[in-house]
């Protein structure tokens, strides 16, 4: 009985670690996307400036 409980807890711990790892990876992708947004916005502005200069 006690051994079964221990095995159940070990399995649950492994499952919990997998869930935590997946969520950490998801969070990191989100976090890194925050840094990309200002850069992409600036690139769009620069591209529009170049376009305006070329058609002027």
mmCIF file of C-alpha atoms in Angstrom:
data_model
loop_
_atom_site.group_PDB
_atom_site.id
_atom_site.type_symbol
_atom_site.label_atom_id
_atom_site.label_comp_id
_atom_site.label_asym_id
_atom_site.label_seq_id
_atom_site.Cartn_x
_atom_site.Cartn_y
_atom_site.Cartn_z
ATOM 1 C CA UNK A 1 0.000 0.000 0.000
ATOM 2 C CA UNK A 2 2.660 2.532 0.997
ATOM 3 C CA UNK A 3 4.788 1.510 -1.976
ATOM 4 C CA UNK A 4 1.839 2.033 -4.333
ATOM 5 C CA UNK A 5 1.303 5.501 -2.902
ATOM 6 C CA UNK A 6 4.990 6.317 -3.322
ATOM 7 C CA UNK A 7 4.914 5.145 -6.945
ATOM 8 C CA UNK A 8 1.786 7.207 -7.601
ATOM 9 C CA UNK A 9 3.478 10.287 -6.169
ATOM 10 C CA UNK A 10 6.603 9.686 -8.256
ATOM 11 C CA UNK A 11 4.501 9.420 -11.415
ATOM 12 C CA UNK A 12 2.603 12.557 -10.476
ATOM 13 C CA UNK A 13 5.881 14.393 -9.861
ATOM 14 C CA UNK A 14 7.167 13.424 -13.312
ATOM 15 C CA UNK A 15 3.922 14.631 -14.900
ATOM 16 C CA UNK A 16 4.082 17.872 -12.927
ATOM 17 C CA UNK A 17 7.668 18.492 -14.041
ATOM 18 C CA UNK A 18 6.625 18.042 -17.676
ATOM 19 C CA UNK A 19 3.768 20.517 -17.232
ATOM 20 C CA UNK A 20 6.038 23.060 -15.562
ATOM 21 C CA UNK A 21 8.667 22.687 -18.299
ATOM 22 C CA UNK A 22 6.055 23.197 -21.009
ATOM 23 C CA UNK A 23 4.678 26.296 -19.310
ATOM 24 C CA UNK A 24 8.171 27.727 -18.781
ATOM 25 C CA UNK A 25 8.870 27.316 -22.491
ATOM 26 C CA UNK A 26 5.551 28.956 -23.360
ATOM 27 C CA UNK A 27 6.295 31.847 -21.007
ATOM 28 C CA UNK A 28 9.773 32.312 -22.477
ATOM 29 C CA UNK A 29 8.370 32.464 -26.027
ATOM 30 C CA UNK A 30 5.904 35.118 -24.864
ATOM 31 C CA UNK A 31 8.613 37.025 -22.982
ATOM 32 C CA UNK A 32 10.941 37.021 -25.986
ATOM 33 C CA UNK A 33 8.122 38.202 -28.249
ATOM 34 C CA UNK A 34 7.848 41.348 -26.139
ATOM 35 C CA UNK A 35 11.390 42.307 -27.149
ATOM 36 C CA UNK A 36 10.634 41.685 -30.819
ATOM 37 C CA UNK A 37 7.581 43.939 -31.018
ATOM 38 C CA UNK A 38 9.378 47.309 -30.692
ATOM 39 C CA UNK A 39 12.039 46.166 -33.171
ATOM 40 C CA UNK A 40 9.432 45.069 -35.721
ATOM 41 C CA UNK A 41 7.550 48.328 -35.312
ATOM 42 C CA UNK A 42 10.745 50.312 -35.924
ATOM 43 C CA UNK A 43 11.567 48.218 -39.002
ATOM 44 C CA UNK A 44 8.116 48.927 -40.435
ATOM 45 C CA UNK A 45 8.583 52.655 -39.823
ATOM 46 C CA UNK A 46 11.990 52.603 -41.495
ATOM 47 C CA UNK A 47 10.643 50.633 -44.455
ATOM 48 C CA UNK A 48 7.813 53.134 -44.867
ATOM 49 C CA UNK A 49 10.307 56.037 -44.708
ATOM 50 C CA UNK A 50 12.414 54.406 -47.429
ATOM 51 C CA UNK A 51 9.311 53.773 -49.537
ATOM 52 C CA UNK A 52 8.241 57.399 -49.201
ATOM 53 C CA UNK A 53 11.722 58.614 -50.213
ATOM 54 C CA UNK A 54 11.778 56.334 -53.252
ATOM 55 C CA UNK A 55 8.427 57.498 -54.596
ATOM 56 C CA UNK A 56 9.111 61.191 -53.917
#
